Short mmCIF file of C-alpha atoms and ligand atoms in Angstrom, two decimals:
data_model
loop_
_atom_site.label_atom_id
_atom_site.label_comp_id
_atom_site.label_asym_id
_atom_site.label_seq_id
_atom_site.Cartn_x
_atom_site.Cartn_y
_atom_site.Cartn_z
CA MET A 1089 -15.19 -0.26 26.79
CA ASP A 1090 -13.13 -1.61 24.50
CA THR A 1091 -12.48 1.70 22.41
CA GLN A 1092 -9.28 1.19 20.02
CA PRO A 1093 -6.74 4.15 21.06
CA ALA A 1094 -4.36 5.77 18.61
CA PRO A 1095 -2.25 3.60 16.84
CA PHE A 1096 2.11 3.33 18.10
CA VAL A 1097 4.19 4.89 16.18
CA PRO A 1098 6.94 3.47 15.79
CA PRO A 1099 10.76 4.91 15.58
CA ALA A 1100 11.88 4.61 11.79
CA PRO A 1101 14.32 7.87 10.27
CA LYS A 1102 12.08 10.36 8.90
CA PRO A 1103 12.86 10.83 4.61
CA ARG A 1104 14.92 13.16 3.78
CA THR A 1105 13.71 16.10 2.00
CA SER A 1106 17.47 16.35 0.70
CA PRO A 1107 19.81 13.97 -1.03
CA PRO A 1108 23.23 13.57 0.67
CA SER A 1109 26.53 15.71 -0.09
CA THR A 1110 29.48 11.84 -1.35
CA LEU A 1111 30.73 11.79 1.33
CA GLU A 1112 28.00 12.32 3.85
CA MET A 1113 26.52 9.62 2.09
CA ILE A 1114 29.33 7.38 1.66
CA ARG A 1115 29.04 7.97 6.36
CA ILE A 1116 25.65 6.92 6.04
CA VAL A 1117 25.79 3.90 4.36
CA TYR A 1118 28.43 2.79 6.63
CA ARG A 1119 26.85 4.09 10.12
CA ASN A 1120 23.41 3.03 8.65
CA PRO A 1121 21.05 2.63 5.18
CA LEU A 1122 18.09 2.73 6.09
CA GLU A 1123 18.63 7.18 6.82
CA LEU A 1124 19.87 7.82 3.13
CA TRP A 1125 16.21 7.29 1.37
CA GLY A 1126 14.34 10.55 0.20
CA GLU A 1127 10.91 11.70 0.21
CA PRO A 1128 11.36 11.00 -3.56
CA THR A 1129 12.07 6.74 -2.38
CA TYR A 1130 9.46 6.75 -0.01
CA ASN A 1131 6.47 8.34 -2.71
CA GLU A 1132 7.02 6.97 -6.67
CA PRO A 1133 6.53 3.90 -8.33
CA TRP A 1134 10.67 3.76 -9.20
CA ILE A 1135 13.48 5.55 -9.33
CA SER A 1136 16.17 5.77 -11.81
CA ALA A 1137 19.31 7.06 -10.84
CA LYS A 1138 23.33 7.49 -10.43
CA GLY A 1139 24.76 6.18 -7.95
CA ALA A 1140 28.44 6.81 -6.22
CA GLY A 1141 29.08 3.65 -7.66
CA GLY A 1142 26.86 2.84 -10.89
CA PRO A 1143 23.10 2.78 -12.59
CA LEU A 1144 20.84 2.85 -9.41
CA VAL A 1145 17.04 2.09 -9.69
CA ILE A 1146 14.62 1.58 -6.98
CA ALA A 1147 12.22 -0.70 -7.79
CA ASN A 1148 8.38 0.12 -5.80
CA ASP A 1149 5.32 -0.65 -8.14
CA PRO A 1150 4.63 -4.12 -7.29
CA ALA A 1151 4.17 -4.74 -11.16
CA LEU A 1152 7.96 -3.65 -11.72
CA ILE A 1153 9.55 -5.58 -8.49
CA ARG A 1154 7.08 -8.56 -9.91
CA HIS A 1155 9.26 -8.64 -13.28
CA VAL A 1156 12.39 -8.00 -12.12
CA LEU A 1157 11.87 -11.26 -8.40
CA VAL A 1158 9.18 -13.12 -11.70
CA ASP A 1159 8.18 -12.48 -14.64
CA ASN A 1160 12.16 -11.53 -15.66
CA ALA A 1161 14.31 -13.35 -13.19
CA LYS A 1162 16.25 -15.33 -15.59
CA ASN A 1163 18.27 -11.62 -16.68
CA TYR A 1164 18.68 -10.84 -12.11
CA LYS A 1165 21.99 -11.69 -10.56
CA MET A 1166 22.61 -11.97 -6.98
CA ALA A 1167 24.05 -8.21 -6.90
CA THR A 1168 27.48 -8.03 -6.84
CA VAL A 1169 28.38 -6.27 -3.47
CA ARG A 1170 26.20 -8.24 -1.75
CA GLN A 1171 27.48 -11.89 -3.05
CA LYS A 1172 31.36 -10.17 -2.86
CA ILE A 1173 30.36 -9.96 1.04
CA LEU A 1174 28.47 -13.41 1.82
CA ARG A 1175 29.65 -15.72 -0.67
CA PRO A 1176 33.30 -15.47 1.48
CA ILE A 1177 31.45 -16.99 4.20
CA LEU A 1178 28.37 -19.06 2.40
CA ARG A 1179 30.67 -20.14 -0.54
CA ASP A 1180 28.12 -22.60 -2.71
CA GLY A 1181 24.98 -22.32 -0.39
CA LEU A 1182 22.18 -21.52 -1.43
CA LEU A 1183 21.97 -17.78 -0.93
CA THR A 1184 24.74 -17.07 -2.72
CA ALA A 1185 25.01 -19.65 -5.12
CA GLU A 1186 24.14 -18.64 -8.43
CA GLY A 1187 22.86 -20.89 -12.14
CA GLU A 1188 22.97 -24.28 -12.26
CA VAL A 1189 24.64 -24.39 -8.80
CA TRP A 1190 21.44 -22.49 -7.49
CA LYS A 1191 19.30 -24.41 -9.77
CA ARG A 1192 20.57 -28.13 -8.94
CA SER A 1193 20.62 -27.32 -4.74
CA ARG A 1194 17.52 -26.09 -4.41
CA LYS A 1195 15.67 -28.49 -6.03
CA ALA A 1196 18.04 -30.98 -3.94
CA MET A 1197 16.57 -29.00 -1.62
CA ALA A 1198 13.01 -28.68 -2.05
CA PRO A 1199 12.71 -31.92 -0.04
CA VAL A 1200 14.68 -31.03 3.07
CA PHE A 1201 11.23 -28.41 3.82
CA THR A 1202 8.27 -30.47 3.16
CA PRO A 1203 6.03 -29.75 5.63
CA ARG A 1204 6.67 -33.08 7.17
CA HIS A 1205 9.71 -32.27 7.75
CA ILE A 1206 8.45 -28.66 9.07
CA PHE A 1207 6.37 -30.35 11.27
CA GLY A 1208 9.05 -32.05 12.49
CA PHE A 1209 10.34 -29.70 13.94
CA ALA A 1210 7.83 -28.39 16.35
CA GLN A 1211 8.39 -30.58 19.04
CA PRO A 1212 11.92 -29.16 19.25
CA MET A 1213 11.26 -25.40 19.40
CA LEU A 1214 8.19 -25.90 21.99
CA ARG A 1215 10.76 -27.80 23.56
CA ARG A 1216 14.37 -25.42 23.39
CA THR A 1217 11.77 -22.36 24.44
CA LEU A 1218 9.93 -24.29 27.12
CA GLU A 1219 13.86 -24.09 28.67
CA PHE A 1220 14.67 -21.00 27.10
CA VAL A 1221 12.01 -19.09 29.60
CA THR A 1222 13.07 -20.24 32.54
CA ARG A 1223 15.35 -17.11 33.26
CA TYR A 1224 12.53 -15.10 33.34
CA GLU A 1225 11.00 -17.24 35.64
CA ALA A 1226 12.03 -14.34 38.89
CA GLY A 1227 10.65 -11.36 36.62
CA GLY A 1228 13.30 -9.07 35.90
CA THR A 1229 15.03 -6.55 32.93
CA SER A 1230 16.53 -7.85 30.65
CA ASP A 1231 17.44 -6.58 26.70
CA ILE A 1232 15.46 -9.32 24.57
CA ALA A 1233 16.70 -8.21 21.31
CA HIS A 1234 19.94 -9.94 22.60
CA ASP A 1235 17.96 -12.60 23.93
CA MET A 1236 16.45 -13.20 21.28
CA THR A 1237 18.90 -14.39 18.96
CA LEU A 1238 19.97 -16.69 22.28
CA LEU A 1239 16.68 -18.40 21.65
CA THR A 1240 16.81 -18.63 17.68
CA TYR A 1241 20.42 -20.13 17.95
CA ASP A 1242 19.58 -23.39 20.16
CA ILE A 1243 15.66 -24.18 17.95
CA LEU A 1244 18.74 -23.48 15.01
CA ALA A 1245 21.02 -25.64 15.98
CA GLU A 1246 18.90 -28.46 18.52
CA THR A 1247 16.61 -28.90 14.69
CA LEU A 1248 20.45 -28.69 12.36
CA PHE A 1249 22.60 -30.86 14.61
CA SER A 1250 19.98 -31.71 18.13
CA GLY A 1251 23.23 -30.77 19.77
CA GLU A 1252 25.27 -32.94 18.17
CA ILE A 1253 28.21 -30.48 17.50
CA ALA A 1254 32.10 -30.90 17.19
CA GLY A 1255 34.61 -28.49 19.10
CA GLU A 1256 34.19 -27.18 22.94
CA PRO A 1257 30.67 -26.33 24.32
CA GLY A 1258 29.43 -22.64 23.49
CA SER A 1259 32.45 -21.94 21.10
CA PHE A 1260 30.04 -23.26 18.34
CA ALA A 1261 27.55 -19.95 19.28
CA ASN A 1262 30.09 -17.15 19.78
CA GLU A 1263 32.06 -17.75 16.79
CA ILE A 1264 28.77 -17.13 14.86
CA ASP A 1265 28.69 -14.07 16.13
CA ARG A 1266 32.21 -12.86 15.41
CA LEU A 1267 32.07 -14.57 12.28
CA PHE A 1268 28.76 -12.39 11.39
CA GLU A 1269 30.45 -8.64 13.15
CA THR A 1270 33.59 -9.18 11.09
CA MET A 1271 32.65 -10.46 7.90
CA GLY A 1272 29.05 -10.26 6.72
CA ARG A 1273 29.78 -5.67 6.50
CA VAL A 1274 29.07 -3.46 4.15
CA ASP A 1275 32.63 -2.35 3.21
CA PRO A 1276 32.06 1.44 1.43
CA LEU A 1277 35.22 -0.45 -0.35
CA ASP A 1278 32.55 -2.28 -2.33
CA LEU A 1279 29.92 0.04 -2.68
CA LEU A 1280 32.44 2.18 -4.65
CA ARG A 1281 33.42 -1.03 -7.33
CA ALA A 1282 36.46 -0.04 -6.28
CA PRO A 1283 39.03 -3.05 -7.48
CA ASP A 1284 39.58 -6.85 -5.46
CA TRP A 1285 42.63 -6.15 -4.37
CA LEU A 1286 41.74 -3.19 -2.15
CA PRO A 1287 41.88 -4.91 0.71
CA ARG A 1288 39.05 -4.36 3.06
CA LEU A 1289 40.05 -3.88 6.34
CA THR A 1290 36.33 -4.98 7.80
CA ARG A 1291 36.72 -8.25 6.48
CA ILE A 1292 40.01 -9.04 7.21
CA ARG A 1293 39.48 -9.77 10.91
CA GLY A 1294 37.08 -12.32 10.31
CA ARG A 1295 40.03 -14.90 8.13
CA LYS A 1296 41.10 -16.17 11.55
CA THR A 1297 37.44 -17.01 13.19
CA MET A 1298 36.32 -18.72 9.01
CA ALA A 1299 38.72 -21.60 9.45
CA TYR A 1300 37.98 -22.19 12.89
CA PHE A 1301 34.04 -22.47 11.97
CA ARG A 1302 34.04 -24.05 8.81
CA LYS A 1303 36.49 -26.73 11.49
CA ILE A 1304 33.96 -27.88 13.46
CA VAL A 1305 31.41 -27.95 11.29
CA THR A 1306 33.85 -30.72 8.62
CA ASP A 1307 34.14 -31.96 11.88
CA THR A 1308 29.87 -32.31 12.56
CA VAL A 1309 29.52 -33.32 8.84
CA LYS A 1310 32.14 -35.82 9.98
CA MET A 1311 30.82 -36.90 13.19
CA ARG A 1312 27.52 -37.21 12.35
CA GLU A 1313 28.82 -39.91 8.78
CA GLU A 1314 31.09 -42.62 10.47
CA LYS A 1315 27.36 -42.52 13.41
CA PHE A 1316 25.09 -43.09 9.92
CA ARG A 1317 26.72 -45.50 8.91
CA ARG A 1318 26.90 -47.73 12.52
CA ASP A 1319 23.56 -47.22 13.42
CA PRO A 1320 21.05 -45.55 10.29
CA ASP A 1321 18.17 -45.60 12.69
CA ALA A 1322 19.68 -44.17 14.96
CA VAL A 1323 20.80 -40.60 13.58
CA PRO A 1324 18.19 -37.69 14.52
CA GLN A 1325 16.26 -36.11 12.04
CA ASP A 1326 17.59 -33.00 11.90
CA PHE A 1327 18.57 -30.51 8.77
CA LEU A 1328 22.38 -32.47 9.15
CA THR A 1329 20.43 -35.83 8.22
CA LEU A 1330 18.51 -34.53 6.06
CA LEU A 1331 20.61 -32.57 3.84
CA LEU A 1332 23.84 -35.29 3.97
CA LYS A 1333 20.28 -37.39 2.49
CA ALA A 1334 20.35 -34.75 -0.49
CA GLU A 1335 23.82 -35.33 -0.92
CA GLY A 1336 25.00 -37.06 -4.56
CA PRO A 1337 25.09 -36.69 -7.84
CA ASP A 1338 22.42 -35.38 -8.38
CA GLY A 1339 22.17 -33.66 -4.50
CA LEU A 1340 24.46 -31.91 -2.53
CA THR A 1341 28.69 -32.39 -3.67
CA ARG A 1342 30.08 -32.60 0.00
CA PRO A 1343 31.45 -28.86 0.40
CA GLU A 1344 27.78 -27.63 -0.29
CA VAL A 1345 26.60 -29.67 2.19
CA GLU A 1346 29.15 -27.99 4.21
CA ASP A 1347 28.00 -23.95 2.51
CA ASN A 1348 24.35 -25.77 2.96
CA ILE A 1349 25.09 -25.53 6.97
CA ILE A 1350 26.51 -21.90 7.13
CA THR A 1351 23.87 -20.55 4.54
CA PHE A 1352 21.10 -22.78 7.44
CA ILE A 1353 23.07 -20.17 10.40
CA GLY A 1354 23.99 -16.75 8.34
CA ALA A 1355 20.17 -16.39 6.80
CA GLY A 1356 18.14 -18.70 9.86
CA HIS A 1357 19.73 -17.57 13.68
CA GLU A 1358 19.56 -13.64 13.25
CA THR A 1359 16.41 -12.74 10.46
CA THR A 1360 13.96 -14.28 13.62
CA ALA A 1361 15.55 -12.61 15.92
CA ARG A 1362 15.37 -9.31 15.39
CA ALA A 1363 11.55 -10.18 13.69
CA LEU A 1364 10.92 -11.25 17.25
CA GLY A 1365 12.01 -8.64 18.55
CA TRP A 1366 10.68 -6.26 17.01
CA THR A 1367 7.41 -8.07 18.00
CA LEU A 1368 6.93 -7.79 21.58
CA TYR A 1369 8.56 -4.11 21.56
CA CYS A 1370 5.77 -2.67 19.26
CA LEU A 1371 2.98 -5.48 21.43
CA ALA A 1372 4.22 -3.70 24.35
CA GLU A 1373 4.09 -0.40 23.17
CA SER A 1374 0.37 -1.25 22.67
CA PRO A 1375 -1.56 -2.44 25.44
CA TRP A 1376 -4.43 -2.70 23.37
CA GLU A 1377 -3.01 -4.77 20.33
CA ARG A 1378 -0.98 -6.56 23.67
CA ASP A 1379 -4.59 -7.97 25.13
CA HIS A 1380 -5.73 -9.20 21.67
CA VAL A 1381 -3.17 -11.36 21.96
CA GLU A 1382 -2.80 -12.55 24.53
CA GLN A 1383 -6.25 -13.41 24.90
CA GLU A 1384 -6.37 -15.58 21.88
CA ILE A 1385 -2.78 -17.54 22.63
CA ASP A 1386 -4.16 -17.76 26.12
CA GLN A 1387 -7.34 -19.30 24.28
CA VAL A 1388 -5.38 -21.55 21.29
CA LEU A 1389 -3.28 -23.03 24.44
CA ALA A 1390 -5.68 -24.48 26.79
CA ARG A 1391 -7.27 -26.17 24.75
CA GLU A 1392 -4.59 -27.37 21.82
CA ALA A 1393 -1.02 -29.16 22.88
CA ASP A 1394 -0.14 -29.66 19.24
CA PRO A 1395 2.55 -27.11 18.39
CA THR A 1396 2.14 -27.74 14.61
CA LYS A 1397 -1.63 -26.59 14.91
CA TRP A 1398 -1.08 -22.74 16.25
CA LEU A 1399 0.19 -20.63 13.66
CA ASP A 1400 -3.71 -21.65 12.34
CA ALA A 1401 -4.93 -20.70 14.94
CA MET A 1402 -4.04 -17.99 16.05
CA PRO A 1403 -4.58 -15.09 12.99
CA LEU A 1404 -3.95 -12.12 15.65
CA THR A 1405 -0.26 -13.47 17.28
CA ARG A 1406 0.43 -13.44 12.84
CA ALA A 1407 -0.59 -11.30 12.22
CA ALA A 1408 1.23 -9.08 15.17
CA PHE A 1409 3.85 -10.69 14.17
CA ASP A 1410 3.42 -10.00 10.28
CA GLU A 1411 3.15 -6.25 10.45
CA ALA A 1412 5.95 -6.26 12.41
CA LEU A 1413 7.36 -7.69 9.66
CA ARG A 1414 6.64 -5.08 7.43
CA LEU A 1415 7.79 -2.42 9.53
CA TYR A 1416 10.82 -4.04 10.56
CA PRO A 1417 11.67 -6.44 7.84
CA PRO A 1418 14.53 -7.94 8.81
CA ALA A 1419 15.49 -8.40 5.45
CA PRO A 1420 15.42 -5.05 4.72
CA SER A 1421 17.11 -4.79 1.03
CA ILE A 1422 16.46 -7.54 -2.40
CA ASN A 1423 19.51 -7.06 -4.78
CA ARG A 1424 18.92 -7.48 -7.93
CA GLU A 1425 21.67 -6.93 -11.12
CA PRO A 1426 20.70 -7.39 -14.71
CA ILE A 1427 22.86 -9.03 -16.68
CA GLU A 1428 21.14 -7.96 -20.38
CA PRO A 1429 19.63 -3.81 -19.86
CA GLU A 1430 16.07 -3.97 -19.96
CA MET A 1431 13.08 -1.39 -21.11
CA TRP A 1432 10.17 -1.88 -17.82
CA LYS A 1433 7.14 0.71 -19.49
CA ASP A 1434 9.45 3.48 -20.04
CA LEU A 1435 12.08 2.63 -18.16
CA TYR A 1436 15.29 2.33 -18.72
CA ILE A 1437 17.55 -0.66 -16.48
CA PRO A 1438 20.76 -1.08 -17.47
CA LYS A 1439 23.60 -3.53 -17.35
CA HIS A 1440 25.34 -3.44 -13.99
CA ALA A 1441 22.55 -0.72 -12.61
CA ALA A 1442 22.07 -2.00 -8.76
CA VAL A 1443 18.35 -3.30 -8.12
CA LEU A 1444 16.92 -2.35 -5.43
CA VAL A 1445 13.59 -4.34 -4.18
CA MET A 1446 13.34 -2.94 -0.55
CA PRO A 1447 11.51 -4.81 1.92
CA TRP A 1448 12.17 -1.29 3.98
CA VAL A 1449 10.47 0.71 1.90
CA VAL A 1450 8.40 -0.84 -0.41
CA HIS A 1451 6.73 -1.98 3.52
CA ARG A 1452 6.80 2.62 4.25
CA HIS A 1453 5.61 3.15 0.57
CA ARG A 1454 3.39 6.66 1.12
CA LYS A 1455 1.19 5.44 -2.26
CA LEU A 1456 0.70 1.83 -1.35
CA TRP A 1457 -0.46 1.22 2.58
CA ASP A 1458 -2.82 4.33 4.39
CA ARG A 1459 -0.33 4.91 7.98
CA PRO A 1460 2.78 4.16 6.25
CA ASP A 1461 4.33 4.05 9.52
CA ALA A 1462 1.97 2.35 12.68
CA PHE A 1463 1.51 -0.39 13.89
CA LEU A 1464 -1.07 -1.92 12.24
CA PRO A 1465 -2.37 -5.96 13.25
CA GLU A 1466 -5.51 -5.25 11.85
CA ARG A 1467 -3.73 -5.00 8.44
CA PHE A 1468 -3.45 -8.29 8.56
CA HIS A 1469 -6.61 -10.04 10.16
CA PRO A 1470 -8.21 -11.86 8.04
CA GLY A 1471 -10.84 -10.88 5.50
CA ASN A 1472 -7.68 -7.62 5.07
CA ARG A 1473 -4.46 -9.20 4.17
CA GLU A 1474 -6.53 -10.70 0.87
CA LYS A 1475 -6.61 -7.16 0.04
CA ILE A 1476 -2.15 -6.75 0.54
CA ASP A 1477 -1.07 -6.45 -3.07
CA ARG A 1478 1.71 -10.40 -2.90
CA PHE A 1479 4.50 -7.50 -4.56
CA GLN A 1480 4.27 -4.60 -1.69
CA TYR A 1481 4.73 -7.02 0.59
CA LEU A 1482 7.14 -8.37 0.58
CA PRO A 1483 9.14 -10.40 4.00
CA PHE A 1484 10.58 -12.86 2.74
CA GLY A 1485 11.18 -12.31 -1.11
CA ALA A 1486 9.48 -13.59 -3.38
CA GLY A 1487 9.83 -15.42 -6.91
CA PRO A 1488 12.71 -17.94 -7.68
CA ARG A 1489 14.86 -17.14 -4.94
CA VAL A 1490 12.03 -17.00 -2.37
CA CYS A 1491 13.31 -17.88 0.83
CA ILE A 1492 13.21 -21.36 1.62
CA GLY A 1493 13.06 -21.00 5.40
CA ALA A 1494 9.92 -18.85 5.84
CA SER A 1495 7.80 -21.89 7.08
CA PHE A 1496 10.11 -22.81 9.02
CA ALA A 1497 10.50 -19.71 9.54
CA MET A 1498 6.46 -19.20 10.29
CA GLN A 1499 5.81 -22.31 12.87
CA GLU A 1500 9.44 -20.89 15.24
CA ALA A 1501 7.73 -17.47 15.66
CA ILE A 1502 5.01 -18.32 16.49
CA ILE A 1503 5.43 -21.68 19.23
CA ALA A 1504 8.00 -18.44 20.45
CA LEU A 1505 5.17 -15.73 20.66
CA ALA A 1506 2.25 -18.30 21.75
CA ILE A 1507 5.25 -19.33 24.99
CA LEU A 1508 6.74 -16.53 25.52
CA LEU A 1509 3.52 -14.17 25.78
CA SER A 1510 1.01 -16.80 27.64
CA ARG A 1511 3.51 -16.45 30.92
CA PHE A 1512 5.43 -13.71 30.70
CA ARG A 1513 4.21 -9.63 30.56
CA PHE A 1514 7.12 -7.57 28.37
CA ASP A 1515 6.82 -3.89 29.20
CA THR A 1516 9.16 -1.72 27.84
CA THR A 1517 10.73 0.79 30.15
CA ALA A 1518 12.20 4.15 30.45
CA GLU A 1519 15.54 3.03 28.32
CA THR A 1520 14.02 1.33 25.56
CA LYS A 1521 14.67 3.15 22.75
CA PRO A 1522 15.77 1.09 19.94
CA TRP A 1523 16.63 3.56 16.79
CA PRO A 1524 16.12 0.69 13.79
CA VAL A 1525 19.87 0.22 11.70
CA GLN A 1526 20.64 -1.99 8.92
CA LYS A 1527 23.85 -3.77 9.04
CA LEU A 1528 22.88 -7.86 7.76
CA THR A 1529 19.91 -7.42 9.10
CA THR A 1530 17.39 -4.88 10.43
CA GLN A 1531 19.26 -4.37 13.79
CA PRO A 1532 18.25 -1.85 16.94
CA GLN A 1533 20.68 0.29 17.98
CA GLY A 1534 20.90 0.38 21.85
CA GLY A 1535 19.36 -2.93 22.60
CA LEU A 1536 15.08 -3.63 23.60
CA PRO A 1537 15.37 -3.51 27.52
CA MET A 1538 12.50 -4.62 27.87
CA ARG A 1539 10.77 -5.35 31.45
CA ILE A 1540 9.99 -8.81 32.72
CA THR A 1541 6.40 -9.38 34.07
CA PRO A 1542 5.31 -13.53 35.02
CA ARG A 1543 1.67 -13.29 34.84
CA ARG A 1544 -0.16 -15.45 36.21
CA HIS A 1545 -3.57 -17.16 35.34
C1 HEM B 2151 11.88 -14.44 9.66
C2 HEM B 2151 12.75 -14.39 9.36
C3 HEM B 2151 14.01 -14.88 7.97
C4 HEM B 2151 13.33 -13.85 6.83
C5 HEM B 2151 12.93 -12.43 7.47
C6 HEM B 2151 13.74 -14.13 5.73
C7 HEM B 2151 13.62 -13.39 4.61
C8 HEM B 2151 14.53 -14.13 3.06
C9 HEM B 2151 14.26 -12.93 2.00
C10 HEM B 2151 14.27 -11.40 2.11
C11 HEM B 2151 15.30 -13.71 1.44
C12 HEM B 2151 14.76 -13.71 -0.45
C13 HEM B 2151 17.17 -12.70 -0.24
C14 HEM B 2151 16.55 -13.32 -2.18
O1 HEM B 2151 15.94 -12.61 -2.74
O2 HEM B 2151 18.21 -11.94 -1.86
C15 HEM B 2151 15.80 -15.51 2.07
C16 HEM B 2151 16.76 -16.95 1.62
C17 HEM B 2151 16.72 -17.08 1.88
N1 HEM B 2151 16.92 -17.53 3.49
FE1 HEM B 2151 15.66 -16.68 4.89
N2 HEM B 2151 14.73 -15.66 5.77
C18 HEM B 2151 14.08 -15.88 7.12
C19 HEM B 2151 14.03 -16.95 8.17
C20 HEM B 2151 15.15 -18.45 7.42
C21 HEM B 2151 15.43 -18.89 7.31
C22 HEM B 2151 14.72 -19.78 9.06
C23 HEM B 2151 16.23 -19.92 7.23
C24 HEM B 2151 16.96 -21.41 7.25
C25 HEM B 2151 17.30 -22.82 8.15
C26 HEM B 2151 16.27 -19.33 6.02
C27 HEM B 2151 17.52 -19.76 4.63
C28 HEM B 2151 16.83 -18.93 3.38
C29 HEM B 2151 18.13 -19.53 2.10
C30 HEM B 2151 18.97 -21.09 2.12
C31 HEM B 2151 17.40 -18.51 0.95
C32 HEM B 2151 17.82 -18.25 -0.36
C33 HEM B 2151 17.56 -19.39 -1.31
C34 HEM B 2151 17.49 -19.01 -2.40
O3 HEM B 2151 17.83 -18.39 -2.97
O4 HEM B 2151 16.22 -20.01 -2.71
N3 HEM B 2151 15.51 -18.46 5.35
N4 HEM B 2151 15.26 -15.32 3.14
#
């Protein structure tokens, strides 16, 4: 009989019962900000407090989130701390651009992400995944967290450049990891709003890597441009060609094309990898759910060869992915700062307050979800998902700055899961003890070592 067993409750820090001291707080922020939040944060509609770096507002009420991200979005800019970390790397890429530059760039890039272009990426995604999984054919144990970053990197490199990258083969992939490892970190000095002339140790090491990395991107764009000039029909329809087409007086400038290539890598590679890793992990710990997902995938693959159709044809697989995005949102915090102070209901939001919309917290909020810490994909099954408020589930953000790559990521995830789960069974081992840690993304500390066995059909 197919009775549903008790759901899996995956690892997460318990809400704190007392606030940390300032020193302890700095340590936690540096090590793992997910461990900062206490009971009130997971229970109240909002928190207004005085943090070490100034006023702090935590927004949990979906109506307040809607106010900040949509209704009064024009009063909110990107948080200073986030900009200090990311702007040196991403410059005027879409994620870090503001004001007129952002408006012009978002408009210029909308055509890059139309369904027609996203569907056009389905075959390269499938091809890369099929090549990738050959490494699992002999079975064995592997760190899935690491593997998924390789897979999403392969897919992004293919859809960005179609493999036409300047420089030494392989060097680009290594440099990306090094770049975000050294540069993309929260520096405690930023959090305390220390003046800019104080050197940030976390960032100094990254500068040389960044110069090298930028040069590869510049050379790659030049290479493509020459090819375009020689034979416009021969260039592949990848992100680079689409971005070059978005160049122009009302569109992107050349430096912005380069900034956006780096932005796509920064925003689109590790995020999707984390989501895939956590999904495979949660499914491995929920064999009952996994059986249903595997069955669905097997049935769809047997009748539908076109990967652009899989997302709609696999509601259970999608629900498992959505539920993993709820429990482990790859972007755990969306941070804003009001330009002018304002009142929302009886909440005063002071100028320069750090306004935190934290998917990590909102997705586990005690008043918004039933059994918030349990892995229950059925929340997202057709008929149930419609009951979830748009502003209580925000893995891709919301409003004008909602993730531009969301449908790319969803298509990629379903194609990857379909191929991985139709061919292999992923099981946890005694060594699989991940702990969620907030770096730039929600990473599994300790990795995700898993046993992989080919499935026999
Ligand atoms: C599961 C995968 C992904 C997740 C969870 C994710 C999450 C997010 C979130 C939460 C935001 C909003 C940030 C904010 O409002 O401050 C965002 C923005 C953005 N994302 Fe994604 N993302 C993913 C995949 C991708 C991919 C694949 C790409 C590109 C190919 C991408 C490119 C971007 C860009 C350019 C922005 C900035 C948009 C703007 O400010 O106008 N993302 N993403």
